[in-house]
Each structure stands twice: as C-alpha cells, then as structure tokens.
PDB file of N, CA, C and O in Angstrom:
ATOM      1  N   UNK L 238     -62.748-117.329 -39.196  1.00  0.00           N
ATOM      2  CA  UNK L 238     -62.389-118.514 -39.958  1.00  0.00           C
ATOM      3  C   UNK L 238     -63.117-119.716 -39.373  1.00  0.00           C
ATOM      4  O   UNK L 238     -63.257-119.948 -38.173  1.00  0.00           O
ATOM      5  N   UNK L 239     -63.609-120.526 -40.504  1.00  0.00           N
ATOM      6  CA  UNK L 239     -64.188-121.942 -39.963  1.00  0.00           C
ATOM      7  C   UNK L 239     -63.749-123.350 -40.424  1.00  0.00           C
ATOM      8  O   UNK L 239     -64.095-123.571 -41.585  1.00  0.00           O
ATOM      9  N   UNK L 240     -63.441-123.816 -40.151  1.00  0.00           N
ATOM     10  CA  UNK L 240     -63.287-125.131 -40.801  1.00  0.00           C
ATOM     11  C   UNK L 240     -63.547-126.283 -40.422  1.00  0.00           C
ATOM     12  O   UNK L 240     -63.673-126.441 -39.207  1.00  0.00           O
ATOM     13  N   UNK L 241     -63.706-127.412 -41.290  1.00  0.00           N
ATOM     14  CA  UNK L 241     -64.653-128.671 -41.325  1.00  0.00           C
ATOM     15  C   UNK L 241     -63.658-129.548 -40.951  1.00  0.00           C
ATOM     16  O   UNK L 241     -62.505-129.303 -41.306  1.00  0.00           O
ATOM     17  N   UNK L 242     -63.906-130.532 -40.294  1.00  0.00           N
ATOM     18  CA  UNK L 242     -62.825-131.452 -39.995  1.00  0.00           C
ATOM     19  C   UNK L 242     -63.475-132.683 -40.430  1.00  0.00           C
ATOM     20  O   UNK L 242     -64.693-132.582 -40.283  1.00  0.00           O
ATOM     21  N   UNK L 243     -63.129-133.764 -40.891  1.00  0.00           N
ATOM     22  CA  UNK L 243     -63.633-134.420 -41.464  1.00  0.00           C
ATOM     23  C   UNK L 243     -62.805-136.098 -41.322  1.00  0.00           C
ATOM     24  O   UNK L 243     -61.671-136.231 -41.783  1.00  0.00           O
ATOM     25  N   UNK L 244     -63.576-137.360 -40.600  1.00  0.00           N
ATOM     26  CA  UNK L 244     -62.479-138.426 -40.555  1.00  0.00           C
ATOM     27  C   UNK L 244     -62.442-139.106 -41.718  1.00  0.00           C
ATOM     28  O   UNK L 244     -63.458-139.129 -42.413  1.00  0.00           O
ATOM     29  N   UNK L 245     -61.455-139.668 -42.065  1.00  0.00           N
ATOM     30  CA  UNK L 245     -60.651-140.136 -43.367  1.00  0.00           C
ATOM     31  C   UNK L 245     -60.963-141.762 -43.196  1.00  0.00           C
ATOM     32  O   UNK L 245     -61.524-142.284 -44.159  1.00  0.00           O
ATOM     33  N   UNK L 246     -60.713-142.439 -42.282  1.00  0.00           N
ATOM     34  CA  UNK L 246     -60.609-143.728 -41.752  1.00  0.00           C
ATOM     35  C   UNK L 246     -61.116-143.742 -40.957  1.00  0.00           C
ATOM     36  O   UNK L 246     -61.648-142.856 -40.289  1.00  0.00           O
ATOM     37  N   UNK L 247     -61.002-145.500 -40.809  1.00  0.00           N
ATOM     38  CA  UNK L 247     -61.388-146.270 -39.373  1.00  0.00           C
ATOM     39  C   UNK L 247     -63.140-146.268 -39.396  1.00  0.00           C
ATOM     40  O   UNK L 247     -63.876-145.984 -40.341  1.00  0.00           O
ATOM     41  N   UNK L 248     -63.452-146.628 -38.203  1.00  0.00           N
ATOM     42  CA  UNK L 248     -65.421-147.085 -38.237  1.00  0.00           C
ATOM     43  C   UNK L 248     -65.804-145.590 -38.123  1.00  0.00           C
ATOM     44  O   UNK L 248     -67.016-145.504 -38.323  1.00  0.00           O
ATOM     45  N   UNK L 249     -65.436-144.779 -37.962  1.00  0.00           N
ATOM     46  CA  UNK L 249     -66.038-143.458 -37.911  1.00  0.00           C
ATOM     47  C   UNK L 249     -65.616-142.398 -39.539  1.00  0.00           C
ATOM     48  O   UNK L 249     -65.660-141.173 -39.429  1.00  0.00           O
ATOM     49  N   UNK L 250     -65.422-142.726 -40.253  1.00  0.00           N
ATOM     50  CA  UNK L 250     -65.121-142.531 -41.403  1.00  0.00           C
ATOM     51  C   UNK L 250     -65.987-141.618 -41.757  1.00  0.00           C
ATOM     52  O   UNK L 250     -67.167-141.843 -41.487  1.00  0.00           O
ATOM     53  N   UNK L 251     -65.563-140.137 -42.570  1.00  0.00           N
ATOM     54  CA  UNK L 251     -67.125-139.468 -42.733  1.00  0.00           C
ATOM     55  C   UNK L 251     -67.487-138.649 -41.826  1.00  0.00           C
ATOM     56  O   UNK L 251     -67.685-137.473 -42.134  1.00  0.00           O
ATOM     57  N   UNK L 252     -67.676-139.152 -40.338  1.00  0.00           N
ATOM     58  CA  UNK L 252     -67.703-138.115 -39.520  1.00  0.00           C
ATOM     59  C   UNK L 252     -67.373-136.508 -39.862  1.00  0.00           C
ATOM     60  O   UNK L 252     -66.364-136.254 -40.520  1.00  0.00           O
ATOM     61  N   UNK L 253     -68.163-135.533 -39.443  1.00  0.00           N
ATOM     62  CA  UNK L 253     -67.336-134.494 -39.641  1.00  0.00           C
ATOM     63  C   UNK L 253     -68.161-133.136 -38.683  1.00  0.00           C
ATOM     64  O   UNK L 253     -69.321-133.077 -38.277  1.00  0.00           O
ATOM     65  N   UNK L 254     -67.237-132.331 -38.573  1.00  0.00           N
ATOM     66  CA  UNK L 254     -67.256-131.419 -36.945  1.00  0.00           C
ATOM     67  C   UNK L 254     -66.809-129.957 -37.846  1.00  0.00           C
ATOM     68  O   UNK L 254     -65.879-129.854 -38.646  1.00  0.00           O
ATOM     69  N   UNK L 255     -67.814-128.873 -37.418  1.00  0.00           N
ATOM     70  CA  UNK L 255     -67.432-127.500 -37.792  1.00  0.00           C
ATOM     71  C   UNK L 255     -66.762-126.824 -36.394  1.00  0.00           C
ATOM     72  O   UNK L 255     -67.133-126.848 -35.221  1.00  0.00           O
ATOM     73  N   UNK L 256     -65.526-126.172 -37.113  1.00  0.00           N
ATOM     74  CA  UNK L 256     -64.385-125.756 -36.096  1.00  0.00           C
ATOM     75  C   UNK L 256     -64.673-124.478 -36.285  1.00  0.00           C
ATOM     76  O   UNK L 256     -64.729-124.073 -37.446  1.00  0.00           O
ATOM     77  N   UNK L 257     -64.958-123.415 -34.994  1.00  0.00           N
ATOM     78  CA  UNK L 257     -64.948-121.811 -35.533  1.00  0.00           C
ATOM     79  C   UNK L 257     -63.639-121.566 -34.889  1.00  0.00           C
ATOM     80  O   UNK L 257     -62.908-122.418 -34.385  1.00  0.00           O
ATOM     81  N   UNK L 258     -63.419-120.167 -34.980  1.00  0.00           N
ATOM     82  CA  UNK L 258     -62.301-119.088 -35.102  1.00  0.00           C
ATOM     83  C   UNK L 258     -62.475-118.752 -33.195  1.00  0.00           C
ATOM     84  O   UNK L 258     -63.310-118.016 -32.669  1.00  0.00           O
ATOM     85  N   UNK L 259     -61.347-119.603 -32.476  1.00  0.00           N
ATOM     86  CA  UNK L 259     -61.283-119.406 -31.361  1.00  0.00           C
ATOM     87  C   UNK L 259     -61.731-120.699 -30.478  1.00  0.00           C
ATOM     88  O   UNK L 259     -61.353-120.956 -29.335  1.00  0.00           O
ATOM     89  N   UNK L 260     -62.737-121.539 -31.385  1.00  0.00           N
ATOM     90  CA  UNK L 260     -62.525-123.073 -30.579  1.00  0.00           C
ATOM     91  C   UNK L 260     -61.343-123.818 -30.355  1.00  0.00           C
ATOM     92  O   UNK L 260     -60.349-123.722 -31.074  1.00  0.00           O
ATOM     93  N   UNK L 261     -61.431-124.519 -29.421  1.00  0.00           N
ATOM     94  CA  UNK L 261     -61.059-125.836 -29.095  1.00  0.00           C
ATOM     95  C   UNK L 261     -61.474-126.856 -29.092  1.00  0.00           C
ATOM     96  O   UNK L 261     -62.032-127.112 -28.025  1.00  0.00           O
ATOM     97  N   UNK L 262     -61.494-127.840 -29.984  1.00  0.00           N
ATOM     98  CA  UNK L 262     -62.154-129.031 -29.991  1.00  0.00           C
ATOM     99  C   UNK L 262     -61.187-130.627 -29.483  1.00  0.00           C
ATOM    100  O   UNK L 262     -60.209-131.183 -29.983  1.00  0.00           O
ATOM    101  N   UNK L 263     -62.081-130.945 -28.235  1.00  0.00           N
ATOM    102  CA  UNK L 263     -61.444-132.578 -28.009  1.00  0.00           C
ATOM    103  C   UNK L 263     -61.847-133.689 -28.987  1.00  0.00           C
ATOM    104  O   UNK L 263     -62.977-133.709 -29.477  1.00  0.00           O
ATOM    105  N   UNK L 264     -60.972-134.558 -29.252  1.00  0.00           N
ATOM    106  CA  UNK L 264     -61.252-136.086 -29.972  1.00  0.00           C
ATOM    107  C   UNK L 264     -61.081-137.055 -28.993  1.00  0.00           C
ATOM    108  O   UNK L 264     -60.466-136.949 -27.933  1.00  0.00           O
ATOM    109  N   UNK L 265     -61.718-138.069 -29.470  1.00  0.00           N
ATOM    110  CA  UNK L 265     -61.590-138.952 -28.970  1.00  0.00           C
ATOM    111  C   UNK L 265     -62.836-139.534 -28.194  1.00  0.00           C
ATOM    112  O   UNK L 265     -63.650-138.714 -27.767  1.00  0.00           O
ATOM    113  N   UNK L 266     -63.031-140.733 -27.999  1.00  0.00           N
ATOM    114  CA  UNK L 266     -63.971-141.852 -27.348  1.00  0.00           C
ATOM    115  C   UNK L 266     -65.088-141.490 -25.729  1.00  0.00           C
ATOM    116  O   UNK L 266     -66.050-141.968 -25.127  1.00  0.00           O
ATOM    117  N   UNK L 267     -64.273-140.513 -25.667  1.00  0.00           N
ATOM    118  CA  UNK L 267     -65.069-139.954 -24.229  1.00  0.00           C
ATOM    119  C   UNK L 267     -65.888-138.990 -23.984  1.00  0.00           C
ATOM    120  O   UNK L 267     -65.651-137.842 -24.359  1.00  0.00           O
ATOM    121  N   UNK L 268     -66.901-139.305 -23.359  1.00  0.00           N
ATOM    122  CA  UNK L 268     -67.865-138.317 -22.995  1.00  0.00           C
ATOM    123  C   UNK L 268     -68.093-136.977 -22.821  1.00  0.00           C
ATOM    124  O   UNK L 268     -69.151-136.350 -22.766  1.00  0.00           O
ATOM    125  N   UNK L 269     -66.375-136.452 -22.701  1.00  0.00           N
ATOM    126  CA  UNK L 269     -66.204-135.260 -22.157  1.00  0.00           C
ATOM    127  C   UNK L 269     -65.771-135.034 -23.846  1.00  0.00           C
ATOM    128  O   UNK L 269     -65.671-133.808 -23.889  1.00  0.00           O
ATOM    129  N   UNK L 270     -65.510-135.465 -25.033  1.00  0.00           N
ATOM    130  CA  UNK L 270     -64.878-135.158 -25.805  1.00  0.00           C
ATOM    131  C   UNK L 270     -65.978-134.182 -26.765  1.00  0.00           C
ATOM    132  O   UNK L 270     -67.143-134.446 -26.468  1.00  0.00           O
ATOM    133  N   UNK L 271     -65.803-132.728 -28.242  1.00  0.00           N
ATOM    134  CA  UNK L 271     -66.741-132.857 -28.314  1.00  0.00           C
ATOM    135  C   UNK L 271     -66.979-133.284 -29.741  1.00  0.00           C
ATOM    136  O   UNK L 271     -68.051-132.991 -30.272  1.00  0.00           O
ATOM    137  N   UNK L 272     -65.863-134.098 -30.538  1.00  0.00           N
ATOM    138  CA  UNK L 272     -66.063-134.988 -31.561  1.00  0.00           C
ATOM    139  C   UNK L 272     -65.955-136.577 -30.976  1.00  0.00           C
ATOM    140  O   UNK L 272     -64.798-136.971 -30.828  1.00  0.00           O
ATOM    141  N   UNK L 273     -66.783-137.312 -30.709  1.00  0.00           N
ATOM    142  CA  UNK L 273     -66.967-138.389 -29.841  1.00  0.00           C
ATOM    143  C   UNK L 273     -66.951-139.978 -31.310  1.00  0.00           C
ATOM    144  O   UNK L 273     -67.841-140.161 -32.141  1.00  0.00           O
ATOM    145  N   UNK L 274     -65.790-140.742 -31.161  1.00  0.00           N
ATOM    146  CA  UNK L 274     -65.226-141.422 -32.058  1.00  0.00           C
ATOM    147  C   UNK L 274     -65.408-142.889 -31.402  1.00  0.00           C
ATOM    148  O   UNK L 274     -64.840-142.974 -30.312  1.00  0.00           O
ATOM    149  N   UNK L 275     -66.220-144.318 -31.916  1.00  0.00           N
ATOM    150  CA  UNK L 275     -66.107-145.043 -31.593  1.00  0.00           C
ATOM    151  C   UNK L 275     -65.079-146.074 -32.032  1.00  0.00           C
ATOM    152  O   UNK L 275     -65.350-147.265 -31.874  1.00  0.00           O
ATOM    153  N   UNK L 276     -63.907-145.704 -32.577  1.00  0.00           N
ATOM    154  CA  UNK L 276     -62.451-146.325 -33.050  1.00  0.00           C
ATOM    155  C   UNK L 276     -61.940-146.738 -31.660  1.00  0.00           C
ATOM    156  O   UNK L 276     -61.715-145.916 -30.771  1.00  0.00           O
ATOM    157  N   UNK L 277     -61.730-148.392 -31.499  1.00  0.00           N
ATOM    158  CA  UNK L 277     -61.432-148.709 -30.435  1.00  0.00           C
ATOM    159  C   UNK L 277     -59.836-148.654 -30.238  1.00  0.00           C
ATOM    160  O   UNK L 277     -59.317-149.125 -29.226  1.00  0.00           O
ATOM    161  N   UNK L 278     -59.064-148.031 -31.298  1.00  0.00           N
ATOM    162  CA  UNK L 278     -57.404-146.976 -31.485  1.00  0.00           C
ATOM    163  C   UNK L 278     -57.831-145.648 -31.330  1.00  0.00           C
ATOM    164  O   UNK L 278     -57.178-144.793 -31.929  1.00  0.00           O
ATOM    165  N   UNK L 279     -58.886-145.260 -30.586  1.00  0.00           N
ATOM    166  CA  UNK L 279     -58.600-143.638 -30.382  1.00  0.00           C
ATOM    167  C   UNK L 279     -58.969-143.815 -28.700  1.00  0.00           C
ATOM    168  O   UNK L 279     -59.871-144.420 -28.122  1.00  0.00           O
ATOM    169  N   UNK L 280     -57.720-142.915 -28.178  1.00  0.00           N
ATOM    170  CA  UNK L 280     -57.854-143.053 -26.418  1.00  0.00           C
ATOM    171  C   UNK L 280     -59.273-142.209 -25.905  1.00  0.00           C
ATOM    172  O   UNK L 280     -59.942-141.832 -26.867  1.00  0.00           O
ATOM    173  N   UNK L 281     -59.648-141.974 -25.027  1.00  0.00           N
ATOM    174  CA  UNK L 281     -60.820-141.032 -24.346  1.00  0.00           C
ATOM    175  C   UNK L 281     -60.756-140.151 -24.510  1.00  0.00           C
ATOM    176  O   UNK L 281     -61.803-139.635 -24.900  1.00  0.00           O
ATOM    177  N   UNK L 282     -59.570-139.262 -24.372  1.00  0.00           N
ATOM    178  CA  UNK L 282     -59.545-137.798 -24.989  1.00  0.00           C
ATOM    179  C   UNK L 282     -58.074-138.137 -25.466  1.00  0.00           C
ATOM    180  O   UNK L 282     -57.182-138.503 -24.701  1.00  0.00           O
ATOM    181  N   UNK L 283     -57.896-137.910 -27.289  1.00  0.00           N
ATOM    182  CA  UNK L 283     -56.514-138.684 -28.220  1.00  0.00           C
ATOM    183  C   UNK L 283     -56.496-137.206 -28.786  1.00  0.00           C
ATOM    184  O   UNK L 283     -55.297-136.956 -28.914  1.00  0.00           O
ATOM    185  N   UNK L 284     -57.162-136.200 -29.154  1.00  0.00           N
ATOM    186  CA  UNK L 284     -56.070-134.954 -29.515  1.00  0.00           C
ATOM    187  C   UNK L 284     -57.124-133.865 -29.235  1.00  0.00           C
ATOM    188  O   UNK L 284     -58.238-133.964 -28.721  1.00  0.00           O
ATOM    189  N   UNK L 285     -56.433-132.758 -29.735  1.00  0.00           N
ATOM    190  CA  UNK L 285     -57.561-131.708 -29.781  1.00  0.00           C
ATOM    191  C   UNK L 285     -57.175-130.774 -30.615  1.00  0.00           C
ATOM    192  O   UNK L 285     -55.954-130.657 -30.519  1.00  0.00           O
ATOM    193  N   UNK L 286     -57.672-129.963 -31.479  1.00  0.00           N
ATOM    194  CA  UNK L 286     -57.508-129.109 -32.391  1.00  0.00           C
ATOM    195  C   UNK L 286     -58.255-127.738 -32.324  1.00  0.00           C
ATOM    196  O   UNK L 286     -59.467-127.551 -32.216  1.00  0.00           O
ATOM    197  N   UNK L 287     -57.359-126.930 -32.403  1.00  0.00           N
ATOM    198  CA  UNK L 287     -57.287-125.379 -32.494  1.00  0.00           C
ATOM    199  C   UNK L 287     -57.405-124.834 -33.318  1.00  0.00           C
ATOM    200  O   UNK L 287     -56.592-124.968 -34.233  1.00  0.00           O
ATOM    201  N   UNK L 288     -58.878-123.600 -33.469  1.00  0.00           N
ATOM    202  CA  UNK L 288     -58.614-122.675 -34.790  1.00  0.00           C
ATOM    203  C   UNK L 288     -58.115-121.538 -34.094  1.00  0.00           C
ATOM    204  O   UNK L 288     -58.191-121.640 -32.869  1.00  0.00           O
ATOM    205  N   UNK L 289     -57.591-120.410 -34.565  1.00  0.00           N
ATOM    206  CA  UNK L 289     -57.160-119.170 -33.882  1.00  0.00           C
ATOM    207  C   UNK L 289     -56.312-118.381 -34.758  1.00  0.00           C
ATOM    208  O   UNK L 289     -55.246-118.564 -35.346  1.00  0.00           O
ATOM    209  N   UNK L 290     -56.947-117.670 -34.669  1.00  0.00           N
ATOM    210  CA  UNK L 290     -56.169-116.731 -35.930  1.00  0.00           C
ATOM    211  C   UNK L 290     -55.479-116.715 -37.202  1.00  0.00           C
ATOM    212  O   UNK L 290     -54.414-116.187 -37.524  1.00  0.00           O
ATOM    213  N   UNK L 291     -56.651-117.687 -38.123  1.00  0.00           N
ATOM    214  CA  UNK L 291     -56.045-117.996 -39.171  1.00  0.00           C
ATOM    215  C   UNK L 291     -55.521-119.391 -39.062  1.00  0.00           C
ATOM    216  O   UNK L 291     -55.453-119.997 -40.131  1.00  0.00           O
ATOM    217  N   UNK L 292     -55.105-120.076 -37.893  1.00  0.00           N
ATOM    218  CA  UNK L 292     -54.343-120.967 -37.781  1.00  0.00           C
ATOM    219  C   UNK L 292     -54.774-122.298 -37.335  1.00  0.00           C
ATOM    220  O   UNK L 292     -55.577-122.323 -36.402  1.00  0.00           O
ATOM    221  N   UNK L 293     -54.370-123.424 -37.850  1.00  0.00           N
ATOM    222  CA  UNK L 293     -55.052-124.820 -37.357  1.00  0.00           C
ATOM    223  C   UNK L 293     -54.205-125.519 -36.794  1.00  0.00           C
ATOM    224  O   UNK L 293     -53.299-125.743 -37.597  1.00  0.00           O
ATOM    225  N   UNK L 294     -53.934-126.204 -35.377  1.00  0.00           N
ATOM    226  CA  UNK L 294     -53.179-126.598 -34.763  1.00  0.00           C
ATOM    227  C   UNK L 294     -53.792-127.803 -34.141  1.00  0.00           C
ATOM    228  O   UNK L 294     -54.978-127.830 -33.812  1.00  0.00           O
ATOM    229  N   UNK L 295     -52.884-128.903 -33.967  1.00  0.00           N
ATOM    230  CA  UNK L 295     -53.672-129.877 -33.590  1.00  0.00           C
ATOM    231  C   UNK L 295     -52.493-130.298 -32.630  1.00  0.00           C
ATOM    232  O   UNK L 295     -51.310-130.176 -32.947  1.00  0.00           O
ATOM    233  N   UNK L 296     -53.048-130.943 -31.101  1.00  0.00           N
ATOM    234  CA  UNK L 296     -52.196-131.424 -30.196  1.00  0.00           C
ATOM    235  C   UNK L 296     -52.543-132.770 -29.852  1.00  0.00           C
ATOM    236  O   UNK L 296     -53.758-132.959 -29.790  1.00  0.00           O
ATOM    237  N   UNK L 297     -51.714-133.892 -29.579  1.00  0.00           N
ATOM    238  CA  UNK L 297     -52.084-135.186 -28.985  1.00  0.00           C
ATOM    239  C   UNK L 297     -52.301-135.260 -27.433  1.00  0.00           C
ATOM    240  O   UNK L 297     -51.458-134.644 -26.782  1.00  0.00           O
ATOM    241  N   UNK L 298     -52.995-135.715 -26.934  1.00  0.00           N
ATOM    242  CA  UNK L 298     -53.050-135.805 -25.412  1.00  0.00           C
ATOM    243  C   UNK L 298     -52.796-137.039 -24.567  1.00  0.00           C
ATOM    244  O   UNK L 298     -53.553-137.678 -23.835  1.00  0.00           O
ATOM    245  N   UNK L 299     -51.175-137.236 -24.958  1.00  0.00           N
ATOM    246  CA  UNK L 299     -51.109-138.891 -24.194  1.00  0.00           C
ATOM    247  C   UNK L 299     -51.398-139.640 -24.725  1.00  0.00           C
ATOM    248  O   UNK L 299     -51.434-140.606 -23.963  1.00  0.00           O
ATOM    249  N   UNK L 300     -51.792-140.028 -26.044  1.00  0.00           N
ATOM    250  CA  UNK L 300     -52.563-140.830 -26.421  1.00  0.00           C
ATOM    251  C   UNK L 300     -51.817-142.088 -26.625  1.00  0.00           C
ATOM    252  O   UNK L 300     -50.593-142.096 -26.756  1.00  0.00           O
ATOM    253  N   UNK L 301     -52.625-143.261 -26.657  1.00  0.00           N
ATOM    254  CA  UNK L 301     -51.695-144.940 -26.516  1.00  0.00           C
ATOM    255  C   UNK L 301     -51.254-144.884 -27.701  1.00  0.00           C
ATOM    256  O   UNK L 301     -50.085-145.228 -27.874  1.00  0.00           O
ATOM    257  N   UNK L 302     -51.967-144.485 -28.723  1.00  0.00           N
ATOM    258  CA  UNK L 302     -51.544-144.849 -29.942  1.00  0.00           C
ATOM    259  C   UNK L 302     -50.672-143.774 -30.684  1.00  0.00           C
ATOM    260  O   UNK L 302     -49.784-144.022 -31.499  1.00  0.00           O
ATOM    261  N   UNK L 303     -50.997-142.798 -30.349  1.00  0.00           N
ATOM    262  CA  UNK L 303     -50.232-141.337 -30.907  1.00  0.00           C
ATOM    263  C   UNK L 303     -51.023-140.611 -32.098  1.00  0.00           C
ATOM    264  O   UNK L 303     -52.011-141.221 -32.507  1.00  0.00           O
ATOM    265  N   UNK L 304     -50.750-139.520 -32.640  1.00  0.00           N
ATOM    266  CA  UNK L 304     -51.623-138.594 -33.747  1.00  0.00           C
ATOM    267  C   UNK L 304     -50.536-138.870 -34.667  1.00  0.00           C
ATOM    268  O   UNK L 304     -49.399-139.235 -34.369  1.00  0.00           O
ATOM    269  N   UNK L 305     -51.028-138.650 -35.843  1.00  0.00           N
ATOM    270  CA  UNK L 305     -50.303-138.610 -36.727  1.00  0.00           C
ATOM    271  C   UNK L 305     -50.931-137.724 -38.114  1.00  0.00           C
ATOM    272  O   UNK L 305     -52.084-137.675 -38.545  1.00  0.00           O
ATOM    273  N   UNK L 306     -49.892-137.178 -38.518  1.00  0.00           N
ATOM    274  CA  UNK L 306     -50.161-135.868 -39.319  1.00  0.00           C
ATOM    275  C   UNK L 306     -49.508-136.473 -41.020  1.00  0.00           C
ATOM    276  O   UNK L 306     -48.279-136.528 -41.078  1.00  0.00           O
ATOM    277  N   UNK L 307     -50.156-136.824 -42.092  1.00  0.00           N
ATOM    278  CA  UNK L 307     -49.417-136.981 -43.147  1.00  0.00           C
ATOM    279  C   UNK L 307     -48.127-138.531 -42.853  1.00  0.00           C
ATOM    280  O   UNK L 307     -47.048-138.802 -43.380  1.00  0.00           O
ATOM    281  N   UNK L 308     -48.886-139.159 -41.864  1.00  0.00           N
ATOM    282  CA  UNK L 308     -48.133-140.189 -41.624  1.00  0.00           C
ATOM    283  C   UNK L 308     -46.502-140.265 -40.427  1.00  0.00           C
ATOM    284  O   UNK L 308     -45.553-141.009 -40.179  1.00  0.00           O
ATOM    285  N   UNK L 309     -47.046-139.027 -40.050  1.00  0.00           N
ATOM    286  CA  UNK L 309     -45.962-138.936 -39.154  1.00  0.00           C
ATOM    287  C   UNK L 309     -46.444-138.362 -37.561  1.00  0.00           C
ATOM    288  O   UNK L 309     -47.374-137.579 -37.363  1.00  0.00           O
ATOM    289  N   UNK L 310     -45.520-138.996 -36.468  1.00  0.00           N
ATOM    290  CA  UNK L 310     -46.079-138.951 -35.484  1.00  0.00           C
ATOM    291  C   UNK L 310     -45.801-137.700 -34.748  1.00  0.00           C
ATOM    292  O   UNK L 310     -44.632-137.391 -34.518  1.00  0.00           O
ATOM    293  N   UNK L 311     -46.974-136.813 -34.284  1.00  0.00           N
ATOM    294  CA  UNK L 311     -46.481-135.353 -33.819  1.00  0.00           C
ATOM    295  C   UNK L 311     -46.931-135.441 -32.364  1.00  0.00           C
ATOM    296  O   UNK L 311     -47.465-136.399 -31.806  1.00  0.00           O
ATOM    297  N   UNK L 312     -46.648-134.393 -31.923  1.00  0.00           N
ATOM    298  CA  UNK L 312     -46.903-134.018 -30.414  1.00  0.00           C
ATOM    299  C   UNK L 312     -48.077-132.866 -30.043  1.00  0.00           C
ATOM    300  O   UNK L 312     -48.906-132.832 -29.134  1.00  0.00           O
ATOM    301  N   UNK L 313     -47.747-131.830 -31.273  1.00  0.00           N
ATOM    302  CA  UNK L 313     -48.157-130.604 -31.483  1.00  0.00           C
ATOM    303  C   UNK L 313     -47.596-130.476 -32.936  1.00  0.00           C
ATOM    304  O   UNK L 313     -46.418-130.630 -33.261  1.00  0.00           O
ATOM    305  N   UNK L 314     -48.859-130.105 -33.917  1.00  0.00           N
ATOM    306  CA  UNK L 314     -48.049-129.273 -35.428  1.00  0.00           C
ATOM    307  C   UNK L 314     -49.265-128.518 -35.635  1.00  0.00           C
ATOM    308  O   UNK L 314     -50.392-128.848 -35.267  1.00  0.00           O
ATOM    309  N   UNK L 315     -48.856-127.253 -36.394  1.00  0.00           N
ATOM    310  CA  UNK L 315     -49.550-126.962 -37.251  1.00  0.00           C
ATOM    311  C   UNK L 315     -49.516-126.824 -38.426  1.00  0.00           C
ATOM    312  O   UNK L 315     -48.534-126.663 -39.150  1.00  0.00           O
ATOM    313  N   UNK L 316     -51.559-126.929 -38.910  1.00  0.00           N
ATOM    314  CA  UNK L 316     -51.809-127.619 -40.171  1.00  0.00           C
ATOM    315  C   UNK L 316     -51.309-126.573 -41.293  1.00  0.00           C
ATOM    316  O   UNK L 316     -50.783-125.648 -40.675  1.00  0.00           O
ATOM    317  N   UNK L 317     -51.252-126.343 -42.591  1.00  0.00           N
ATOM    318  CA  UNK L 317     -50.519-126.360 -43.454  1.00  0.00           C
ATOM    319  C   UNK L 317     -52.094-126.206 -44.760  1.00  0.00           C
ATOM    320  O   UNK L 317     -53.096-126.920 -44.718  1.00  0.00           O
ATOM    321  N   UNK L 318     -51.913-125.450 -45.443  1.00  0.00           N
ATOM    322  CA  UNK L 318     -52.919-125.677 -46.632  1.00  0.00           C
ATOM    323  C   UNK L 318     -52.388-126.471 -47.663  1.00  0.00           C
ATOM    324  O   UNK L 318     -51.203-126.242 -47.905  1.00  0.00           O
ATOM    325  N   UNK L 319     -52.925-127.327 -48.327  1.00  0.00           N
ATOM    326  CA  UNK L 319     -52.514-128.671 -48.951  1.00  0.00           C
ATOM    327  C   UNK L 319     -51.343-130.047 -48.223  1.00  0.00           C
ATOM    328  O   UNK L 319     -51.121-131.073 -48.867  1.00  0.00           O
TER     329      UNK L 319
END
C-alpha cells in the first residue's frame, strides 16, 4: 500500500510526500524531519505518520500547537477512508 499525503493549508500548501507500506514518516520544520514544512505553527519534529498494513496512523510528538484530525485534537488516531 502507498499513499500520498498531501498539505491542505498554511505556506506549505500543496506540498505532498509518497508514504509506502512499512514507512514512517516525520513532519515538521526540522532537519531531521523527512516532510520538512516551513509553517512557523509546525514544531521541529510536530507528528509522524505510519503506513502498515493497510493502515494509516498518525501520531503528534509534543507538539506546541497539537495535530489535529478533522478538526479535532489527537494524540494518536487512525486514518479512516473518507
């Protein structure tokens, strides 16, 4: 499984990152990250998202501002088709 991740908002809008089946991908503003976001509301490393078996999971990492999924603030969820 692969999937496209794609930002919605903010100055990085458009952006978009291919996720395979068994990555881990970091967000966020930092060097070490490997979708790298110049939104001065996204922390150095602000989430990271999981493909794995069918499944898309996305976690926040501390972040100042928090993740938010469908407008709501999560810790850890997974994604959902539609």
């Amino acid at each position: 499984m692969q999937v496209t991740w794609t930002v919605l908002k903010g100055t990085d809008r458009g952006r978009q990152i291919t996720i395979g089946s068994g990555e881990i991908v970091l967000v966020g503003r930092g060097d070490s990250c490997d979708l790298q976001l110049a939104d001065p509301r996204a922390s150095r490393v602000h989430c990271r998202i999981q493909v794995s078996g069918g499944r898309i999971k996305v976690g926040d990492i501390d972040s100042e501002w928090g993740t938010f999924i469908n407008n709501e603030e999560i810790s850890e969820a997974e994604l959902k088709r539609g």
